[in-house]
mmCIF file of C-alpha atoms in Angstrom:
data_model
loop_
_atom_site.group_PDB
_atom_site.id
_atom_site.type_symbol
_atom_site.label_atom_id
_atom_site.label_comp_id
_atom_site.label_asym_id
_atom_site.label_seq_id
_atom_site.Cartn_x
_atom_site.Cartn_y
_atom_site.Cartn_z
ATOM 1 C CA UNK A 1 30.534 47.245 27.807
ATOM 2 C CA UNK A 2 33.113 47.779 30.581
ATOM 3 C CA UNK A 3 34.231 51.567 31.734
ATOM 4 C CA UNK A 4 37.785 52.802 32.033
ATOM 5 C CA UNK A 5 40.395 51.076 33.944
ATOM 6 C CA UNK A 6 38.125 48.008 34.377
ATOM 7 C CA UNK A 7 35.102 49.898 35.943
ATOM 8 C CA UNK A 8 31.813 48.240 35.768
ATOM 9 C CA UNK A 9 28.663 50.184 35.244
ATOM 10 C CA UNK A 10 25.627 49.064 37.067
ATOM 11 C CA UNK A 11 21.873 49.918 36.586
ATOM 12 C CA UNK A 12 19.725 49.112 39.628
ATOM 13 C CA UNK A 13 15.855 49.398 39.287
ATOM 14 C CA UNK A 14 14.068 49.344 42.492
ATOM 15 C CA UNK A 15 10.418 50.478 42.758
ATOM 16 C CA UNK A 16 6.608 49.380 42.568
ATOM 17 C CA UNK A 17 4.267 48.196 44.962
ATOM 18 C CA UNK A 18 3.513 46.654 48.206
ATOM 19 C CA UNK A 19 7.086 46.380 49.380
ATOM 20 C CA UNK A 20 9.800 48.605 51.319
ATOM 21 C CA UNK A 21 11.820 49.645 48.362
ATOM 22 C CA UNK A 22 13.865 52.015 50.185
ATOM 23 C CA UNK A 23 15.006 49.355 52.313
ATOM 24 C CA UNK A 24 15.938 46.861 49.630
ATOM 25 C CA UNK A 25 17.548 49.576 47.343
ATOM 26 C CA UNK A 26 19.792 50.497 50.509
ATOM 27 C CA UNK A 27 20.721 46.809 51.023
ATOM 28 C CA UNK A 28 21.665 46.252 47.645
ATOM 29 C CA UNK A 29 23.443 49.399 47.217
ATOM 30 C CA UNK A 30 25.398 48.130 50.146
ATOM 31 C CA UNK A 31 26.154 44.927 48.622
ATOM 32 C CA UNK A 32 27.363 46.671 45.183
ATOM 33 C CA UNK A 33 29.547 48.884 47.098
ATOM 34 C CA UNK A 34 31.499 45.747 48.242
ATOM 35 C CA UNK A 35 32.755 45.886 44.750
ATOM 36 C CA UNK A 36 34.999 49.200 44.325
ATOM 37 C CA UNK A 37 35.034 49.313 40.517
ATOM 38 C CA UNK A 38 31.190 49.274 40.332
ATOM 39 C CA UNK A 39 29.542 52.668 39.728
ATOM 40 C CA UNK A 40 25.685 52.385 39.929
ATOM 41 C CA UNK A 41 22.824 54.203 38.555
ATOM 42 C CA UNK A 42 19.391 54.092 40.328
ATOM 43 C CA UNK A 43 16.028 54.116 38.731
ATOM 44 C CA UNK A 44 12.267 53.296 39.978
ATOM 45 C CA UNK A 45 11.413 51.658 36.821
ATOM 46 C CA UNK A 46 12.399 50.672 33.338
ATOM 47 C CA UNK A 47 12.519 54.014 31.615
ATOM 48 C CA UNK A 48 16.210 53.796 31.385
ATOM 49 C CA UNK A 49 17.463 52.260 27.659
ATOM 50 C CA UNK A 50 19.977 54.473 27.303
ATOM 51 C CA UNK A 51 21.611 53.829 30.483
ATOM 52 C CA UNK A 52 20.878 49.856 29.814
ATOM 53 C CA UNK A 53 22.954 50.351 26.497
ATOM 54 C CA UNK A 54 25.770 51.247 28.371
ATOM 55 C CA UNK A 55 25.501 48.987 31.497
ATOM 56 C CA UNK A 56 27.490 45.850 32.060
ATOM 57 C CA UNK A 57 25.175 44.615 34.762
ATOM 58 C CA UNK A 58 21.561 45.079 35.738
ATOM 59 C CA UNK A 59 19.834 44.396 39.148
ATOM 60 C CA UNK A 60 15.980 44.756 39.529
ATOM 61 C CA UNK A 61 14.031 44.567 42.759
ATOM 62 C CA UNK A 62 10.611 45.412 41.524
ATOM 63 C CA UNK A 63 6.577 44.629 42.020
ATOM 64 C CA UNK A 64 4.122 45.258 39.380
ATOM 65 C CA UNK A 65 6.580 47.393 37.240
ATOM 66 C CA UNK A 66 5.729 46.894 33.542
ATOM 67 C CA UNK A 67 7.899 47.441 31.087
ATOM 68 C CA UNK A 68 6.617 49.063 27.895
ATOM 69 C CA UNK A 69 7.486 47.245 24.585
ATOM 70 C CA UNK A 70 10.308 49.443 23.928
ATOM 71 C CA UNK A 71 11.774 49.127 27.279
ATOM 72 C CA UNK A 72 11.129 45.447 27.203
ATOM 73 C CA UNK A 73 13.124 45.041 23.806
ATOM 74 C CA UNK A 74 15.965 47.380 25.734
ATOM 75 C CA UNK A 75 16.044 44.760 28.370
ATOM 76 C CA UNK A 76 16.377 41.904 26.126
ATOM 77 C CA UNK A 77 18.768 43.580 23.886
ATOM 78 C CA UNK A 78 20.935 44.197 27.092
ATOM 79 C CA UNK A 79 21.229 40.368 27.776
ATOM 80 C CA UNK A 80 21.296 39.557 24.153
ATOM 81 C CA UNK A 81 24.554 41.312 23.985
ATOM 82 C CA UNK A 82 26.347 39.907 26.983
ATOM 83 C CA UNK A 83 24.767 41.986 29.942
ATOM 84 C CA UNK A 84 24.337 40.050 33.144
ATOM 85 C CA UNK A 85 20.876 40.601 35.040
ATOM 86 C CA UNK A 86 20.126 39.811 38.705
ATOM 87 C CA UNK A 87 16.482 39.884 39.033
ATOM 88 C CA UNK A 88 15.218 39.583 42.710
ATOM 89 C CA UNK A 89 11.814 38.641 44.179
ATOM 90 C CA UNK A 90 9.022 40.527 42.432
ATOM 91 C CA UNK A 91 10.771 41.538 39.141
ATOM 92 C CA UNK A 92 8.378 38.694 37.168
ATOM 93 C CA UNK A 93 5.227 40.015 38.888
ATOM 94 C CA UNK A 94 2.386 41.987 37.059
ATOM 95 C CA UNK A 95 -0.320 41.917 39.769
ATOM 96 C CA UNK A 96 -4.017 43.549 39.393
ATOM 97 C CA UNK A 97 -5.183 44.485 42.655
ATOM 98 C CA UNK A 98 -9.089 43.495 43.620
ATOM 99 C CA UNK A 99 -11.732 46.123 42.080
ATOM 100 C CA UNK A 100 -13.443 48.349 44.614
ATOM 101 C CA UNK A 101 -16.371 46.349 46.231
ATOM 102 C CA UNK A 102 -15.544 43.232 44.467
ATOM 103 C CA UNK A 103 -13.846 39.766 45.788
ATOM 104 C CA UNK A 104 -10.585 40.255 47.383
ATOM 105 C CA UNK A 105 -8.999 38.237 44.514
ATOM 106 C CA UNK A 106 -5.582 39.445 42.670
ATOM 107 C CA UNK A 107 -5.065 38.433 39.157
ATOM 108 C CA UNK A 108 -1.739 38.260 37.486
ATOM 109 C CA UNK A 109 -1.946 39.153 33.683
ATOM 110 C CA UNK A 110 0.546 38.405 31.113
ATOM 111 C CA UNK A 111 1.623 41.676 30.503
ATOM 112 C CA UNK A 112 5.397 41.386 30.722
ATOM 113 C CA UNK A 113 5.506 40.418 26.816
ATOM 114 C CA UNK A 114 8.739 38.997 25.656
ATOM 115 C CA UNK A 115 10.558 39.915 29.219
ATOM 116 C CA UNK A 116 8.943 36.651 30.697
ATOM 117 C CA UNK A 117 10.623 34.472 28.255
ATOM 118 C CA UNK A 118 13.893 36.527 28.857
ATOM 119 C CA UNK A 119 13.443 35.957 32.718
ATOM 120 C CA UNK A 120 12.002 32.313 32.291
ATOM 121 C CA UNK A 121 9.096 33.014 34.555
ATOM 122 C CA UNK A 122 6.174 34.825 35.502
ATOM 123 C CA UNK A 123 4.562 35.104 39.047
ATOM 124 C CA UNK A 124 1.136 33.912 39.465
ATOM 125 C CA UNK A 125 0.505 33.491 43.130
ATOM 126 C CA UNK A 126 2.118 32.994 46.619
ATOM 127 C CA UNK A 127 0.405 30.797 49.908
ATOM 128 C CA UNK A 128 0.333 33.180 52.947
ATOM 129 C CA UNK A 129 3.801 34.422 54.180
ATOM 130 C CA UNK A 130 5.108 31.866 56.708
ATOM 131 C CA UNK A 131 8.589 30.086 57.249
ATOM 132 C CA UNK A 132 9.178 27.366 54.786
ATOM 133 C CA UNK A 133 12.366 25.427 54.022
ATOM 134 C CA UNK A 134 14.611 26.114 50.895
ATOM 135 C CA UNK A 135 16.515 23.054 49.391
ATOM 136 C CA UNK A 136 19.488 22.883 47.552
ATOM 137 C CA UNK A 137 19.093 21.414 43.960
ATOM 138 C CA UNK A 138 22.676 21.750 42.763
ATOM 139 C CA UNK A 139 25.024 21.759 45.837
ATOM 140 C CA UNK A 140 28.407 21.663 43.667
ATOM 141 C CA UNK A 141 27.411 24.967 42.167
ATOM 142 C CA UNK A 142 29.629 27.914 43.295
ATOM 143 C CA UNK A 143 26.346 30.062 44.131
ATOM 144 C CA UNK A 144 25.300 27.632 46.548
ATOM 145 C CA UNK A 145 28.408 25.414 47.599
ATOM 146 C CA UNK A 146 28.357 24.852 51.204
ATOM 147 C CA UNK A 147 24.761 25.723 51.729
ATOM 148 C CA UNK A 148 22.415 23.301 53.233
ATOM 149 C CA UNK A 149 18.481 23.570 53.606
ATOM 150 C CA UNK A 150 17.517 26.465 55.204
ATOM 151 C CA UNK A 151 14.170 28.158 56.398
ATOM 152 C CA UNK A 152 13.112 31.731 55.451
ATOM 153 C CA UNK A 153 9.983 33.668 56.128
ATOM 154 C CA UNK A 154 9.206 34.915 52.725
ATOM 155 C CA UNK A 155 6.467 34.798 49.898
ATOM 156 C CA UNK A 156 6.997 31.144 48.328
ATOM 157 C CA UNK A 157 6.443 32.004 44.608
ATOM 158 C CA UNK A 158 4.314 29.730 42.550
ATOM 159 C CA UNK A 159 5.279 30.839 38.862
ATOM 160 C CA UNK A 160 4.465 29.939 35.307
ATOM 161 C CA UNK A 161 7.929 28.812 33.802
ATOM 162 C CA UNK A 162 9.292 29.694 30.338
ATOM 163 C CA UNK A 163 11.668 27.290 28.902
ATOM 164 C CA UNK A 164 14.693 25.479 30.569
ATOM 165 C CA UNK A 165 16.846 27.013 33.364
ATOM 166 C CA UNK A 166 19.612 25.681 35.603
ATOM 167 C CA UNK A 167 17.746 25.308 38.958
ATOM 168 C CA UNK A 168 20.064 25.883 42.152
ATOM 169 C CA UNK A 169 17.471 26.276 44.951
ATOM 170 C CA UNK A 170 13.978 25.340 45.119
ATOM 171 C CA UNK A 171 11.109 24.930 47.474
ATOM 172 C CA UNK A 172 8.420 21.999 47.546
ATOM 173 C CA UNK A 173 4.688 23.407 47.671
ATOM 174 C CA UNK A 174 1.085 21.915 46.741
ATOM 175 C CA UNK A 175 -1.594 23.633 48.038
ATOM 176 C CA UNK A 176 -3.868 26.653 47.839
ATOM 177 C CA UNK A 177 -2.753 30.130 47.121
ATOM 178 C CA UNK A 178 -6.037 31.883 48.248
ATOM 179 C CA UNK A 179 -6.555 35.330 47.061
ATOM 180 C CA UNK A 180 -5.054 35.046 43.342
ATOM 181 C CA UNK A 181 -7.191 34.444 40.497
ATOM 182 C CA UNK A 182 -4.966 31.511 39.366
ATOM 183 C CA UNK A 183 -3.626 30.479 42.725
ATOM 184 C CA UNK A 184 -5.572 27.102 43.377
ATOM 185 C CA UNK A 185 -5.058 25.946 39.888
ATOM 186 C CA UNK A 186 -1.292 27.113 39.571
ATOM 187 C CA UNK A 187 -0.109 25.009 42.785
ATOM 188 C CA UNK A 188 -1.671 21.679 42.428
ATOM 189 C CA UNK A 189 1.071 20.004 40.557
ATOM 190 C CA UNK A 190 4.007 18.552 42.509
ATOM 191 C CA UNK A 191 6.904 20.262 40.550
ATOM 192 C CA UNK A 192 9.578 21.933 42.599
ATOM 193 C CA UNK A 193 9.437 25.620 42.867
ATOM 194 C CA UNK A 194 12.344 27.115 41.508
ATOM 195 C CA UNK A 195 13.806 29.644 44.026
ATOM 196 C CA UNK A 196 17.205 30.562 42.457
ATOM 197 C CA UNK A 197 18.048 29.715 38.788
ATOM 198 C CA UNK A 198 20.345 30.825 36.277
ATOM 199 C CA UNK A 199 19.185 31.085 32.531
ATOM 200 C CA UNK A 200 21.208 32.037 29.545
ATOM 201 C CA UNK A 201 19.880 34.359 26.907
ATOM 202 C CA UNK A 202 21.869 35.290 23.863
ATOM 203 C CA UNK A 203 25.568 36.168 24.962
ATOM 204 C CA UNK A 204 24.290 37.250 28.512
ATOM 205 C CA UNK A 205 22.549 35.393 31.553
ATOM 206 C CA UNK A 206 19.721 36.028 33.789
ATOM 207 C CA UNK A 207 20.278 35.175 37.308
ATOM 208 C CA UNK A 208 16.467 34.895 39.053
ATOM 209 C CA UNK A 209 16.374 34.890 42.896
ATOM 210 C CA UNK A 210 12.892 34.719 44.263
ATOM 211 C CA UNK A 211 13.471 35.465 47.597
ATOM 212 C CA UNK A 212 13.585 38.989 49.151
ATOM 213 C CA UNK A 213 10.479 40.035 50.505
ATOM 214 C CA UNK A 214 10.443 43.308 52.852
ATOM 215 C CA UNK A 215 7.437 45.453 53.687
ATOM 216 C CA UNK A 216 7.047 48.680 56.016
ATOM 217 C CA UNK A 217 4.157 49.860 57.885
ATOM 218 C CA UNK A 218 3.238 52.309 55.272
ATOM 219 C CA UNK A 219 3.504 50.226 52.132
ATOM 220 C CA UNK A 220 -0.094 48.829 51.663
ATOM 221 C CA UNK A 221 -1.894 52.272 51.448
ATOM 222 C CA UNK A 222 -3.417 51.946 48.021
ATOM 223 C CA UNK A 223 -4.963 48.853 49.507
ATOM 224 C CA UNK A 224 -6.752 50.690 52.177
ATOM 225 C CA UNK A 225 -4.149 49.585 54.858
ATOM 226 C CA UNK A 226 -3.197 52.825 56.497
ATOM 227 C CA UNK A 227 -0.340 51.319 58.723
ATOM 228 C CA UNK A 228 0.104 47.519 58.863
ATOM 229 C CA UNK A 229 1.389 47.987 62.377
ATOM 230 C CA UNK A 230 4.669 46.201 62.043
ATOM 231 C CA UNK A 231 7.914 46.119 59.745
ATOM 232 C CA UNK A 232 8.379 42.688 57.918
ATOM 233 C CA UNK A 233 12.264 42.214 56.797
ATOM 234 C CA UNK A 234 11.499 38.701 55.518
ATOM 235 C CA UNK A 235 14.940 36.810 54.915
ATOM 236 C CA UNK A 236 17.125 39.767 55.034
ATOM 237 C CA UNK A 237 18.073 38.630 58.384
ATOM 238 C CA UNK A 238 18.631 35.087 57.231
ATOM 239 C CA UNK A 239 22.345 34.051 56.949
ATOM 240 C CA UNK A 240 22.132 31.684 54.129
ATOM 241 C CA UNK A 241 19.755 34.131 52.083
ATOM 242 C CA UNK A 242 22.322 36.917 52.337
ATOM 243 C CA UNK A 243 25.194 34.627 51.697
ATOM 244 C CA UNK A 244 23.715 33.477 48.301
ATOM 245 C CA UNK A 245 22.471 37.040 47.621
ATOM 246 C CA UNK A 246 26.346 38.400 48.089
ATOM 247 C CA UNK A 247 27.474 35.394 45.757
ATOM 248 C CA UNK A 248 24.794 36.379 43.235
ATOM 249 C CA UNK A 249 25.859 40.101 43.027
ATOM 250 C CA UNK A 250 29.312 39.213 42.723
ATOM 251 C CA UNK A 251 28.529 36.952 39.860
ATOM 252 C CA UNK A 252 26.768 39.522 38.501
ATOM 253 C CA UNK A 253 29.504 42.162 38.702
ATOM 254 C CA UNK A 254 31.616 39.572 37.159
ATOM 255 C CA UNK A 255 34.280 39.207 39.695
ATOM 256 C CA UNK A 256 37.176 36.633 38.890
ATOM 257 C CA UNK A 257 39.892 35.380 40.963
ATOM 258 C CA UNK A 258 40.571 35.943 44.405
ATOM 259 C CA UNK A 259 37.992 38.619 44.521
ATOM 260 C CA UNK A 260 35.279 36.118 43.522
ATOM 261 C CA UNK A 261 36.738 33.357 46.080
ATOM 262 C CA UNK A 262 36.566 36.103 48.943
ATOM 263 C CA UNK A 263 32.886 37.236 47.911
ATOM 264 C CA UNK A 264 31.848 33.233 47.961
ATOM 265 C CA UNK A 265 32.773 33.024 51.557
#
């Protein structure tokens, strides 16, 4: 679309379950604030079709936020017409918590509809949060140029993949993902786990970055945990993560020339 005098209109959707969305929202707005031509409208879910129809870029940081069929159609339409979507962490996750009194097993029903095909993946499970190595798949790509293997403490996503994508970062994991209904079956193959990938759709592009976990003390109360007793900022203090995320934001904003180059340092 493009606003007057080159303004870029952004939609930020940040909300859901079991994460510190206040923290993530603040950090993402700070990164968007590095681009003076961006003006951002913030939502907690996908009930924003009118804003999407006018937007140039979309950034999502969600967990278990389920688009309705009409909202899913608006998301697909946004990318098809040339919109750029930076999807972070749990955007591809639909998670049903354990039933009261039953086994502590989370299920991941296929309720994203066509949005899973647009995103290129749907979350199935993750092993326990602990440090793991992220490897560079395409070292020559501008989003990861100059980045070597690095270690993060995050949720290592095991996903169901939809179609072909250009994987830029990946992790290796074969093992159990206990606590998820499909966890053990999903993680038996030896395929690399995409961590960052690009996916064209119509005239637009999806950039998916699975990293970004964060959780405050009071974000698990619906699971019966009144206070976790600790604050978990996951990879948000990891320099490589922040460098790549800043580059992803710049790409999604559509910076070119010197502005883009400076953002990639």
